[in-house]
């Protein structure tokens, strides 16, 4: 759990983060969105003390984050940034091993961890481990950056526009990887992005920042239904609301009893994907199957239309 | 093939130098035309090999000291606590560079006597500037994302310096040392005016006895040493830069 309490950051006379309070529940993904310069990065970097606050406190699992030296705090918190920041003079394996090495893990444990993470990100350990970062593609570098942040099994992972530089296909893949990893390790993730699509896809809760303040901090559905200000509404994009609502839920949740013909949909696909498949196939209903391939019902156009409508 | 020819040239140059230092008499027919009859064509007032070795040792010692001091200063002034020393350090190393080595020798002799010491002092002062400026550049132009990542992974200041900043700045620092060494190799010859054992002895002996062959062989050995060492440093820098993904 991360408790941010009345945190303020000033540079000279300008207040960059203005009296922000929020509580981030453990094992959730919190996405921070907002216009450029609204203080997202600064807020995030106060959690691992890359930036020291002017006022206020931040507690992590009940303990003030000033209770231990900054570098020790940062070894416990994963940090991944846009442009990955990989060390160019170290191999991929050495990059991933950075924090475990700082923590003095045994050689064998480090090697096992590096291998596990590389295969988790679908990079062949034998082929990629000994390479230097400049010998990887941008997408691969990005994944190694996230793997490095995860190497010491941190409870908390801070990510600042981690997928900003990726093409749409790899970006979608990276997002799904991240969700899988979050479920696997139960990591608490705080992620900054400019991509609202990404925010609604990943977030358990979304925080909207404007001029250093949090203007709304709520679950995605709540934010769609009750945007706190015009700014939030504009940011979400009013025309996108029904689709955003659908992208938050899974097809499994929308499954009704019954059967249907056609290409089955996976239960963990988003309802938005289901709608798209229905429209594209020209059918009124499609079957839904679980992860094991067993049929669990069907989704219908009418059912999805009800879910996309403004909740009463 | 593109690598082959330069490497062959380097190897050949090195081989000729080594043969000349160990068996200079083999080159006598080449140098004979430069001297008057009866005058020796090959330096005969001492061993060329031992002069070369002590020349190199003097340059090496002075450059090592200059490297330690200059890199140390550059590290200090690129830390937050040392930033205020930057103007002072700059002026100090600049004075070292602008003060002519001959004048340093003249001033140092009364203080430390004749021999190697005044030469070491002159070379040390003269070599500081290129190393300091390059180390400054190397340490202050690191990619911000990488420095940031080093902090983000929880490295202490010392760990960031030794594991990330210095290794990444190394090619640029080496370029500074390369310049400094090359200048020192040539400058060291004037050390012989105050009785330091350097290849300057051969040149001075040639000037005194009007022996063109002496002057030429002293000068050529210094020049070939400088070229080979310059070349070796450049090659090392290229390897390191390629490693760091900057090549
Ligand atoms: N070290 C600093 N000194 C002075 N001002 C700063 C500093 N760091 C950030 N700022 C200012 O604080 C404001 C917020 O910066 P921040 O990086 O948190 O914005 P952001 O929301 O992450 O923006 P973006 O979406 O463009 O990344 C900006 O106006 C920026 O210029
Ligand atoms: Mg930012």
Coordinates of C-alpha atoms and ligand atoms in Angstrom, one line a residue:
Chain A
X1 CA 0.0 0.0 0.0
X2 CA 1.2 3.5 -0.9
X3 CA -0.2 6.3 1.1
X4 CA 0.5 9.8 -0.3
X5 CA -0.4 12.5 2.1
X6 CA -0.6 16.2 1.3
X7 CA 2.5 16.0 -0.8
X8 CA 3.7 19.2 -2.4
X9 CA 6.7 19.9 -4.6
X10 CA 7.9 23.4 -5.5
X11 CA 10.7 24.5 -7.7
X12 CA 11.4 28.1 -6.7
X13 CA 8.1 29.9 -6.9
X14 CA 6.3 27.3 -9.1
X15 CA 4.3 24.6 -7.5
X16 CA 4.7 21.5 -9.6
X17 CA 2.8 19.0 -7.4
X18 CA 0.2 20.7 -5.3
X19 CA -1.1 19.2 -2.0
X20 CA -1.8 15.7 -3.5
X21 CA -3.2 13.0 -1.3
X22 CA -4.1 9.5 -2.5
X23 CA -4.0 5.9 -1.4
X24 CA -2.9 3.2 -3.8
X25 CA -4.2 -0.2 -2.8
X26 CA -1.7 -3.2 -2.9
X27 CA -1.7 -5.5 -5.9
X28 CA -3.4 -3.0 -8.1
X29 CA -2.5 -1.0 -11.2
X30 CA -2.9 2.8 -10.8
X31 CA -2.6 4.8 -14.0
X32 CA -1.7 8.5 -13.8
X33 CA -2.8 10.6 -16.8
X34 CA -2.9 14.3 -17.5
X35 CA -1.5 17.0 -19.8
X36 CA 2.2 17.4 -20.3
X37 CA 3.8 19.3 -17.5
X38 CA 1.0 18.5 -15.0
X39 CA 3.4 16.9 -12.6
X40 CA 2.9 13.2 -13.2
X41 CA 6.5 12.3 -13.4
X42 CA 7.4 14.5 -10.4
X43 CA 4.6 12.9 -8.3
X44 CA 5.8 9.4 -9.2
X45 CA 9.4 10.2 -8.5
X46 CA 8.6 11.3 -5.1
X47 CA 7.5 7.8 -4.3
X48 CA 11.0 6.4 -4.7
X49 CA 12.6 9.7 -3.7
X50 CA 14.3 10.5 -7.0
X51 CA 12.7 13.8 -6.1
X52 CA 12.4 15.0 -2.6
X53 CA 9.1 16.6 -1.7
X54 CA 8.8 20.2 -0.3
X55 CA 6.0 19.1 2.0
X56 CA 4.0 16.1 3.0
X57 CA 4.8 12.4 3.5
X58 CA 4.6 9.2 1.6
X59 CA 4.2 5.9 3.5
X60 CA 4.8 2.5 1.9
X61 CA 3.2 -0.4 3.8
X62 CA 2.8 1.9 6.7
X63 CA 6.5 3.1 6.9
X64 CA 7.6 6.6 6.0
X65 CA 9.7 6.4 2.8
X66 CA 12.3 8.5 4.6
X67 CA 12.9 5.9 7.2
X68 CA 15.6 4.3 5.1
X69 CA 18.3 5.8 2.9
X70 CA 17.2 6.7 -0.6
X71 CA 19.3 4.2 -2.5
X72 CA 18.0 1.3 -0.3
X73 CA 14.5 2.4 -0.9
X74 CA 15.0 2.4 -4.6
X75 CA 16.4 -1.1 -4.6
X76 CA 13.0 -2.2 -3.3
X77 CA 11.0 -0.3 -5.8
X78 CA 11.2 -1.2 -9.5
X79 CA 11.5 1.8 -11.9
X80 CA 11.1 1.7 -15.6
X81 CA 11.2 4.7 -17.8
X82 CA 10.6 5.7 -21.4
X83 CA 13.7 5.2 -23.4
X84 CA 14.5 2.3 -21.0
X85 CA 17.8 3.8 -19.7
X86 CA 19.7 0.5 -20.2
X87 CA 23.4 0.7 -19.4
X88 CA 25.0 0.5 -22.8
X89 CA 28.3 -0.9 -21.6
X90 CA 26.6 -3.9 -19.9
X91 CA 25.1 -7.0 -21.5
X92 CA 21.3 -7.6 -21.3
X93 CA 21.9 -10.2 -18.6
X94 CA 24.1 -7.8 -16.6
X95 CA 21.5 -5.0 -17.0
X96 CA 18.8 -7.2 -15.6
X97 CA 21.0 -8.4 -12.8
X98 CA 21.7 -4.8 -11.6
X99 CA 19.6 -4.6 -8.5
X100 CA 20.0 -8.3 -7.4
X101 CA 23.8 -7.7 -7.7
X102 CA 23.5 -4.5 -5.6
X103 CA 21.5 -6.5 -3.0
X104 CA 24.3 -9.2 -2.9
X105 CA 22.2 -12.1 -4.2
X106 CA 24.1 -15.4 -4.9
X107 CA 25.4 -15.8 -8.4
X108 CA 23.2 -18.8 -9.1
X109 CA 20.0 -17.1 -7.9
X110 CA 20.8 -14.1 -10.1
X111 CA 21.3 -16.3 -13.1
X112 CA 18.1 -18.1 -12.6
X113 CA 16.2 -14.9 -12.2
X114 CA 17.6 -13.4 -15.3
X115 CA 16.7 -16.5 -17.3
X116 CA 13.2 -16.5 -15.8
X117 CA 12.6 -12.9 -16.7
X118 CA 13.9 -13.2 -20.2
X119 CA 11.7 -16.1 -21.0
X120 CA 8.8 -14.3 -19.3
X121 CA 9.3 -11.6 -21.9
X122 CA 9.7 -14.1 -24.7
X123 CA 13.4 -13.4 -25.2
X124 CA 15.7 -16.4 -25.6
X125 CA 18.1 -16.3 -22.6
X126 CA 21.0 -17.9 -24.5
X127 CA 20.6 -15.6 -27.5
X128 CA 19.8 -12.3 -25.8
X129 CA 21.6 -12.5 -22.4
X130 CA 25.1 -11.9 -23.8
X131 CA 24.0 -9.1 -26.2
X132 CA 24.6 -5.4 -25.6
X133 CA 21.6 -3.1 -25.6
X134 CA 22.4 -1.5 -28.9
X135 CA 22.1 -4.9 -30.5
X136 CA 18.4 -5.1 -29.7
X137 CA 15.4 -3.5 -31.3
X138 CA 13.5 -0.7 -29.5
X139 CA 10.8 -3.0 -28.4
X140 CA 13.3 -5.6 -27.0
X141 CA 15.2 -2.9 -25.2
X142 CA 11.9 -1.7 -23.6
X143 CA 11.1 -5.2 -22.4
X144 CA 14.6 -5.6 -20.9
X145 CA 14.1 -2.3 -19.2
X146 CA 10.9 -3.6 -17.5
X147 CA 12.7 -6.9 -16.8
X148 CA 15.4 -5.0 -15.0
X149 CA 12.9 -3.1 -12.9
X150 CA 11.3 -6.4 -11.9
X151 CA 14.5 -8.4 -11.2
X152 CA 14.6 -8.0 -7.4
X153 CA 10.9 -8.9 -7.2
X154 CA 9.9 -5.5 -5.9
X155 CA 6.4 -5.1 -4.4
X156 CA 6.1 -1.8 -6.2
X157 CA 6.8 -1.0 -9.8
X158 CA 6.9 2.6 -11.0
X159 CA 6.6 3.0 -14.8
X160 CA 6.9 6.3 -16.6
X161 CA 5.5 6.1 -20.1
X162 CA 7.2 2.7 -20.4
X163 CA 5.6 1.9 -23.8
X164 CA 5.7 5.3 -25.3
X165 CA 8.2 4.5 -28.0
X166 CA 6.6 1.2 -29.1
X167 CA 4.6 0.5 -32.3
X168 CA 0.9 -0.4 -31.7
X169 CA 1.4 -4.1 -32.1
X170 CA 4.3 -4.5 -29.7
X171 CA 2.7 -2.0 -27.4
X172 CA -0.4 -4.2 -27.1
X173 CA 1.8 -7.2 -26.5
X174 CA 3.8 -5.3 -23.9
X175 CA 0.6 -4.3 -22.1
X176 CA -0.7 -7.9 -22.0
X177 CA 2.7 -9.0 -20.7
X178 CA 2.5 -6.4 -18.0
X179 CA -1.0 -7.6 -17.0
X180 CA 0.2 -11.2 -16.9
X181 CA 3.2 -10.3 -14.8
X182 CA 1.1 -8.2 -12.4
X183 CA -1.1 -11.2 -11.8
X184 CA 1.9 -13.5 -11.5
X185 CA 3.8 -11.5 -8.9
X186 CA 0.9 -9.4 -7.4
X187 CA 3.0 -6.3 -7.9
X188 CA 1.6 -2.9 -7.1
X189 CA 2.0 -0.9 -10.3
X190 CA 1.9 2.9 -10.7
X191 CA 2.1 3.8 -14.4
X192 CA 2.1 7.2 -16.2
X193 CA 0.8 7.4 -19.7
X194 CA -0.6 9.8 -22.3
X195 CA -2.5 7.0 -24.0
X196 CA -6.1 6.9 -22.7
X197 CA -6.6 3.6 -24.4
X198 CA -3.7 2.2 -22.4
X199 CA -5.0 3.7 -19.2
X200 CA -8.5 2.2 -19.5
X201 CA -7.0 -1.2 -20.6
X202 CA -4.6 -1.5 -17.7
X203 CA -6.0 0.5 -14.8
X204 CA -7.8 -0.6 -11.6
X205 CA -7.9 3.1 -10.8
X206 CA -7.1 6.2 -12.8
X207 CA -5.7 9.4 -11.4
X208 CA -6.2 12.5 -13.5
X209 CA -3.7 15.3 -12.9
X210 CA -4.0 18.9 -14.0
X211 CA -1.7 21.7 -13.0
X212 CA -0.2 19.8 -10.1
X213 CA -3.5 18.7 -8.6
X214 CA -5.4 15.4 -8.8
X215 CA -8.7 16.3 -10.2
X216 CA -10.2 12.9 -10.1
X217 CA -9.0 9.5 -8.7
X218 CA -11.5 6.8 -9.4
X219 CA -12.1 3.4 -11.0
X220 CA -12.3 3.6 -14.8
X221 CA -16.1 2.9 -15.0
X222 CA -16.8 5.5 -12.3
X223 CA -14.8 8.0 -14.2
X224 CA -16.6 7.3 -17.4
X225 CA -20.0 7.7 -15.8
X226 CA -19.2 10.6 -13.5
X227 CA -16.3 12.7 -14.8
X228 CA -15.5 15.1 -12.0
X229 CA -14.8 18.1 -14.3
X230 CA -15.0 19.2 -17.9
X231 CA -11.3 18.6 -18.1
X232 CA -11.7 14.9 -17.2
X233 CA -14.5 14.6 -19.7
X234 CA -12.4 16.1 -22.5
X235 CA -9.4 13.9 -21.5
X236 CA -11.5 10.7 -21.7
X237 CA -13.0 11.8 -25.0
X238 CA -16.8 12.0 -24.8
X239 CA -17.3 10.2 -28.1
X240 CA -15.3 7.2 -26.9
X241 CA -17.2 6.6 -23.7
X242 CA -19.2 3.5 -24.7
X243 CA -16.2 1.9 -26.1
X244 CA -14.0 2.7 -23.1
X245 CA -16.7 1.2 -20.9
X246 CA -16.6 -2.0 -22.9
X247 CA -12.8 -2.1 -22.9
X248 CA -12.8 -2.2 -19.1
X249 CA -14.8 -5.4 -18.8
X250 CA -13.9 -8.9 -20.1
X251 CA -15.9 -11.0 -22.5
X252 CA -16.4 -13.6 -19.7
X253 CA -18.2 -11.1 -17.6
X254 CA -20.6 -10.4 -20.5
X255 CA -21.2 -14.1 -21.3
X256 CA -24.9 -15.2 -21.3
X257 CA -26.2 -18.7 -21.2
X258 CA -26.7 -20.3 -24.6
X259 CA -24.8 -21.3 -27.6
X260 CA -23.9 -19.6 -30.9
X261 CA -22.1 -20.4 -34.1
X262 CA -18.9 -18.9 -35.3
X263 CA -15.3 -18.3 -34.2
X264 CA -15.3 -18.5 -30.4
X265 CA -14.0 -15.6 -28.3
X266 CA -11.6 -15.9 -25.4
X267 CA -13.2 -15.2 -22.0
X268 CA -10.3 -12.8 -21.0
X269 CA -10.6 -10.7 -24.2
X270 CA -12.1 -7.3 -23.6
X271 CA -15.8 -6.7 -24.4
X272 CA -14.7 -4.1 -26.9
X273 CA -12.8 -6.8 -28.8
X274 CA -16.0 -8.9 -28.6
X275 CA -18.1 -6.1 -30.0
X276 CA -15.6 -5.6 -32.8
X277 CA -15.7 -9.4 -33.6
X278 CA -19.5 -9.4 -33.6
X279 CA -19.7 -6.4 -36.0
X280 CA -17.0 -7.7 -38.2
X281 CA -18.5 -11.2 -38.5
X282 CA -22.0 -9.8 -39.1
X283 CA -23.4 -12.1 -36.4
X284 CA -25.7 -11.3 -33.5
X285 CA -24.0 -13.7 -31.2
X286 CA -20.7 -15.5 -30.8
X287 CA -19.6 -18.4 -28.5
X288 CA -17.3 -17.7 -25.5
X289 CA -14.7 -20.2 -24.4
X290 CA -12.6 -20.3 -21.2
X291 CA -8.8 -20.5 -21.0
X292 CA -9.1 -24.3 -21.2
X293 CA -11.2 -24.1 -24.4
X294 CA -14.4 -25.2 -22.8
X295 CA -17.5 -23.2 -23.9
X296 CA -18.9 -21.0 -21.2
X297 CA -21.8 -19.3 -23.1
X298 CA -22.2 -16.6 -25.7
X299 CA -22.0 -12.9 -26.1
X300 CA -24.7 -11.0 -28.0
X301 CA -24.8 -7.6 -29.7
X302 CA -27.8 -6.7 -27.6
X303 CA -26.1 -7.7 -24.4
X304 CA -23.0 -5.6 -25.2
X305 CA -25.2 -2.7 -26.3
X306 CA -26.8 -2.7 -22.9
X307 CA -23.4 -2.7 -21.2
X308 CA -22.1 0.1 -23.4
X309 CA -25.1 2.4 -22.5
X310 CA -24.8 5.0 -19.8
X311 CA -25.5 3.2 -16.5
X312 CA -28.8 4.3 -14.8
Chain B
X1 CA 41.3 -6.5 -46.0
X2 CA 40.6 -3.0 -44.9
X3 CA 42.0 -3.8 -41.5
X4 CA 44.9 -5.8 -42.8
X5 CA 47.0 -3.1 -44.5
X6 CA 47.1 -0.6 -41.6
X7 CA 47.9 -3.4 -39.1
X8 CA 50.7 -4.7 -41.3
X9 CA 52.1 -1.1 -41.4
X10 CA 51.9 -0.8 -37.7
X11 CA 53.6 -4.1 -37.2
X12 CA 56.4 -3.3 -39.6
X13 CA 57.0 0.1 -38.0
X14 CA 57.2 -1.5 -34.6
X15 CA 59.6 -4.2 -35.9
X16 CA 61.9 -1.6 -37.5
X17 CA 61.9 0.4 -34.3
X18 CA 62.8 -2.6 -32.2
X19 CA 65.6 -3.7 -34.5
X20 CA 67.0 -0.2 -34.5
X21 CA 67.0 0.0 -30.7
X22 CA 68.7 -3.4 -30.3
X23 CA 71.0 -3.5 -33.3
X24 CA 71.5 0.2 -34.4
X25 CA 74.7 -0.7 -36.2
X26 CA 72.6 -2.4 -38.9
X27 CA 71.3 1.0 -39.9
X28 CA 74.8 2.5 -40.2
X29 CA 74.9 2.4 -44.1
X30 CA 71.7 4.4 -44.2
X31 CA 72.9 7.2 -41.9
X32 CA 76.4 7.3 -43.1
X33 CA 75.8 9.8 -45.9
X34 CA 74.5 12.3 -43.4
X35 CA 77.8 12.7 -41.5
X36 CA 81.3 13.9 -42.4
X37 CA 83.9 11.3 -42.8
X38 CA 85.2 9.8 -39.5
X39 CA 82.3 11.0 -37.5
X40 CA 80.1 8.2 -36.0
X41 CA 76.7 7.7 -37.7
X42 CA 75.2 5.9 -34.8
X43 CA 74.9 7.4 -31.3
X44 CA 77.8 6.2 -29.3
X45 CA 77.7 8.1 -26.0
X46 CA 75.3 5.6 -24.4
X47 CA 72.7 2.9 -25.2
X48 CA 69.8 4.1 -27.4
X49 CA 67.7 1.3 -25.9
X50 CA 68.2 2.5 -22.3
X51 CA 67.6 6.1 -23.3
X52 CA 64.4 5.1 -25.0
X53 CA 63.2 3.1 -21.9
X54 CA 64.0 6.0 -19.5
X55 CA 62.3 8.4 -21.9
X56 CA 59.2 6.2 -21.9
X57 CA 59.4 5.8 -18.1
X58 CA 59.5 9.5 -17.5
X59 CA 56.6 10.2 -19.8
X60 CA 54.6 7.3 -18.3
X61 CA 55.2 8.5 -14.7
X62 CA 54.3 12.1 -15.5
X63 CA 51.2 11.1 -17.5
X64 CA 50.1 8.7 -14.8
X65 CA 50.3 11.4 -12.2
X66 CA 48.6 13.9 -14.5
X67 CA 45.8 11.4 -15.1
X68 CA 45.2 10.7 -11.4
X69 CA 45.1 14.4 -10.6
X70 CA 43.1 15.6 -13.6
X71 CA 40.5 12.8 -13.5
X72 CA 40.3 13.2 -9.7
X73 CA 39.6 16.9 -10.2
X74 CA 37.1 16.3 -12.9
X75 CA 35.2 13.8 -10.7
X76 CA 35.2 16.3 -7.8
X77 CA 33.9 19.2 -9.8
X78 CA 31.2 17.1 -11.5
X79 CA 29.7 16.1 -8.1
X80 CA 27.2 18.5 -6.5
X81 CA 29.5 19.2 -3.6
X82 CA 32.5 20.0 -5.8
X83 CA 30.7 22.1 -8.4
X84 CA 31.9 25.4 -6.8
X85 CA 35.6 24.3 -7.4
X86 CA 35.1 24.2 -11.2
X87 CA 36.3 27.7 -12.0
X88 CA 39.3 27.3 -9.7
X89 CA 40.3 23.9 -11.1
X90 CA 39.9 25.2 -14.6
X91 CA 42.3 28.1 -13.9
X92 CA 44.8 25.9 -12.3
X93 CA 45.1 23.4 -15.2
X94 CA 45.0 26.3 -17.7
X95 CA 48.0 27.9 -16.0
X96 CA 49.8 24.5 -16.2
X97 CA 49.2 24.5 -19.9
X98 CA 50.1 28.1 -20.7
X99 CA 53.3 28.1 -18.7
X100 CA 56.0 27.0 -21.2
X101 CA 57.7 23.8 -20.2
X102 CA 61.1 25.4 -20.7
X103 CA 60.2 28.0 -18.1
X104 CA 59.0 25.3 -15.7
X105 CA 62.3 23.5 -16.1
X106 CA 64.3 26.8 -15.4
X107 CA 62.2 27.4 -12.3
X108 CA 62.2 23.8 -11.1
X109 CA 66.0 23.2 -11.2
X110 CA 66.9 25.6 -8.4
X111 CA 64.1 24.0 -6.3
X112 CA 64.6 20.3 -6.9
X113 CA 68.0 20.1 -8.7
X114 CA 69.0 18.6 -12.0
X115 CA 67.9 15.3 -13.3
X116 CA 64.5 13.6 -13.8
X117 CA 62.5 15.7 -11.3
X118 CA 62.2 19.0 -13.1
X119 CA 61.2 17.2 -16.3
X120 CA 58.6 15.2 -14.4
X121 CA 57.2 18.4 -13.0
X122 CA 57.1 20.1 -16.4
X123 CA 55.5 17.2 -18.1
X124 CA 52.9 16.7 -15.4
X125 CA 51.8 20.3 -15.5
X126 CA 51.7 20.4 -19.2
X127 CA 49.7 17.2 -19.5
X128 CA 46.9 18.1 -17.0
X129 CA 44.7 20.2 -19.3
X130 CA 43.8 17.8 -22.1
X131 CA 43.0 15.1 -19.6
X132 CA 41.0 17.4 -17.3
X133 CA 39.0 18.9 -20.1
X134 CA 38.2 15.5 -21.7
X135 CA 37.3 13.9 -18.3
X136 CA 35.0 16.9 -17.7
X137 CA 33.3 16.5 -21.0
X138 CA 33.0 12.8 -20.6
X139 CA 31.5 13.0 -17.1
X140 CA 29.1 15.9 -17.8
X141 CA 27.6 14.8 -21.1
X142 CA 26.4 11.3 -20.1
X143 CA 22.9 10.5 -21.5
X144 CA 20.5 11.7 -18.8
X145 CA 18.2 8.6 -19.1
X146 CA 21.2 6.4 -18.1
X147 CA 22.3 8.5 -15.2
X148 CA 18.6 8.6 -14.1
X149 CA 18.3 4.8 -14.4
X150 CA 21.5 4.3 -12.3
X151 CA 19.9 6.4 -9.5
X152 CA 16.5 4.6 -10.1
X153 CA 18.1 1.1 -9.6
X154 CA 19.4 2.2 -6.1
X155 CA 23.1 2.7 -6.8
X156 CA 24.9 4.9 -4.3
X157 CA 26.8 7.9 -5.5
X158 CA 30.1 5.9 -5.5
X159 CA 28.5 2.9 -7.3
X160 CA 27.1 5.2 -10.0
X161 CA 30.5 6.7 -10.5
X162 CA 32.5 3.5 -10.7
X163 CA 29.9 1.2 -12.4
X164 CA 28.2 3.6 -14.8
X165 CA 29.7 7.1 -15.2
X166 CA 33.4 6.3 -15.4
X167 CA 33.1 3.3 -17.7
X168 CA 30.9 5.3 -20.0
X169 CA 33.2 8.3 -19.9
X170 CA 36.3 6.2 -20.4
X171 CA 36.7 6.5 -24.2
X172 CA 36.6 10.3 -23.9
X173 CA 39.0 10.3 -21.0
X174 CA 41.4 8.0 -22.9
X175 CA 41.3 10.5 -25.8
X176 CA 42.5 13.1 -23.4
X177 CA 45.3 10.9 -22.1
X178 CA 46.3 10.1 -25.7
X179 CA 46.7 13.8 -26.4
X180 CA 48.6 14.3 -23.2
X181 CA 51.0 11.4 -23.9
X182 CA 51.7 12.5 -27.4
X183 CA 52.6 16.0 -26.3
X184 CA 54.7 14.7 -23.4
X185 CA 56.7 12.3 -25.6
X186 CA 57.9 15.2 -27.7
X187 CA 58.3 17.7 -24.8
X188 CA 60.3 15.2 -22.7
X189 CA 63.3 15.7 -25.1
X190 CA 63.9 19.2 -23.6
X191 CA 64.4 17.5 -20.3
X192 CA 67.9 16.5 -21.4
X193 CA 68.9 20.2 -21.1
X194 CA 68.7 19.7 -17.3
X195 CA 70.3 16.2 -17.4
X196 CA 67.2 14.0 -17.5
X197 CA 67.9 10.7 -19.3
X198 CA 65.7 11.1 -22.4
X199 CA 66.1 10.8 -26.1
X200 CA 66.8 14.5 -26.1
X201 CA 70.4 13.6 -25.2
X202 CA 70.9 12.2 -28.7
X203 CA 69.5 15.2 -30.3
X204 CA 71.5 17.6 -28.2
X205 CA 74.7 15.6 -28.8
X206 CA 74.0 15.9 -32.5
X207 CA 73.5 19.6 -32.3
X208 CA 76.7 20.1 -30.3
X209 CA 78.8 18.1 -32.7
X210 CA 77.0 19.1 -35.8
X211 CA 76.0 15.5 -36.4
X212 CA 72.9 15.4 -38.5
X213 CA 72.6 11.6 -38.1
X214 CA 72.3 11.9 -34.3
X215 CA 69.6 14.5 -34.5
X216 CA 67.7 12.5 -37.1
X217 CA 67.8 9.2 -35.1
X218 CA 66.8 10.9 -31.8
X219 CA 64.0 12.7 -33.5
X220 CA 62.8 9.7 -35.4
X221 CA 62.7 7.4 -32.5
X222 CA 60.5 9.9 -30.6
X223 CA 58.3 10.4 -33.6
X224 CA 57.8 6.7 -34.2
X225 CA 57.0 6.1 -30.5
X226 CA 54.5 8.9 -30.5
X227 CA 52.8 7.5 -33.6
X228 CA 52.6 4.0 -32.3
X229 CA 51.3 5.0 -28.9
X230 CA 48.8 7.4 -30.4
X231 CA 47.6 4.6 -32.7
X232 CA 47.3 2.1 -29.9
X233 CA 45.2 4.5 -27.8
X234 CA 42.9 5.3 -30.7
X235 CA 42.3 1.6 -31.3
X236 CA 41.5 1.0 -27.6
X237 CA 39.1 4.0 -27.7
X238 CA 37.3 2.5 -30.7
X239 CA 36.9 -0.8 -29.0
X240 CA 35.5 0.7 -25.9
X241 CA 33.2 3.1 -27.8
X242 CA 31.8 0.2 -29.8
X243 CA 31.2 -1.7 -26.6
X244 CA 29.3 1.2 -25.2
X245 CA 27.1 1.3 -28.3
X246 CA 28.4 4.7 -29.4
X247 CA 30.6 3.5 -32.2
Ligands
LIG1 N1 14.2 19.8 -11.7 C1 13.2 20.7 -12.1 N2 13.4 22.0 -11.9 C2 12.5 22.9 -12.3 N3 11.3 22.6 -12.8 C3 11.0 21.3 -13.0 C4 12.0 20.3 -12.6 N4 11.4 19.1 -12.9 C5 10.2 19.3 -13.4 N5 10.0 20.7 -13.5 C6 8.7 21.3 -14.0 O1 7.7 20.7 -13.3 C7 6.5 20.6 -14.1 C8 6.0 19.2 -14.1 O2 7.0 18.3 -14.6 P1 6.7 16.7 -14.8 O3 7.9 16.2 -15.4 O4 6.3 16.2 -13.5 O5 5.5 16.7 -15.8 P2 4.8 15.5 -16.5 O6 3.3 15.6 -16.1 O7 5.5 14.3 -16.2 O8 4.9 15.9 -18.0 P3 5.1 15.0 -19.3 O9 3.7 14.4 -19.6 O10 5.5 16.0 -20.4 O11 6.1 14.0 -19.0 C9 7.0 21.0 -15.5 O12 6.5 22.3 -15.8 C10 8.5 21.0 -15.4 O13 9.0 22.0 -16.2
LIG2 MG1 6.6 12.9 -17.4

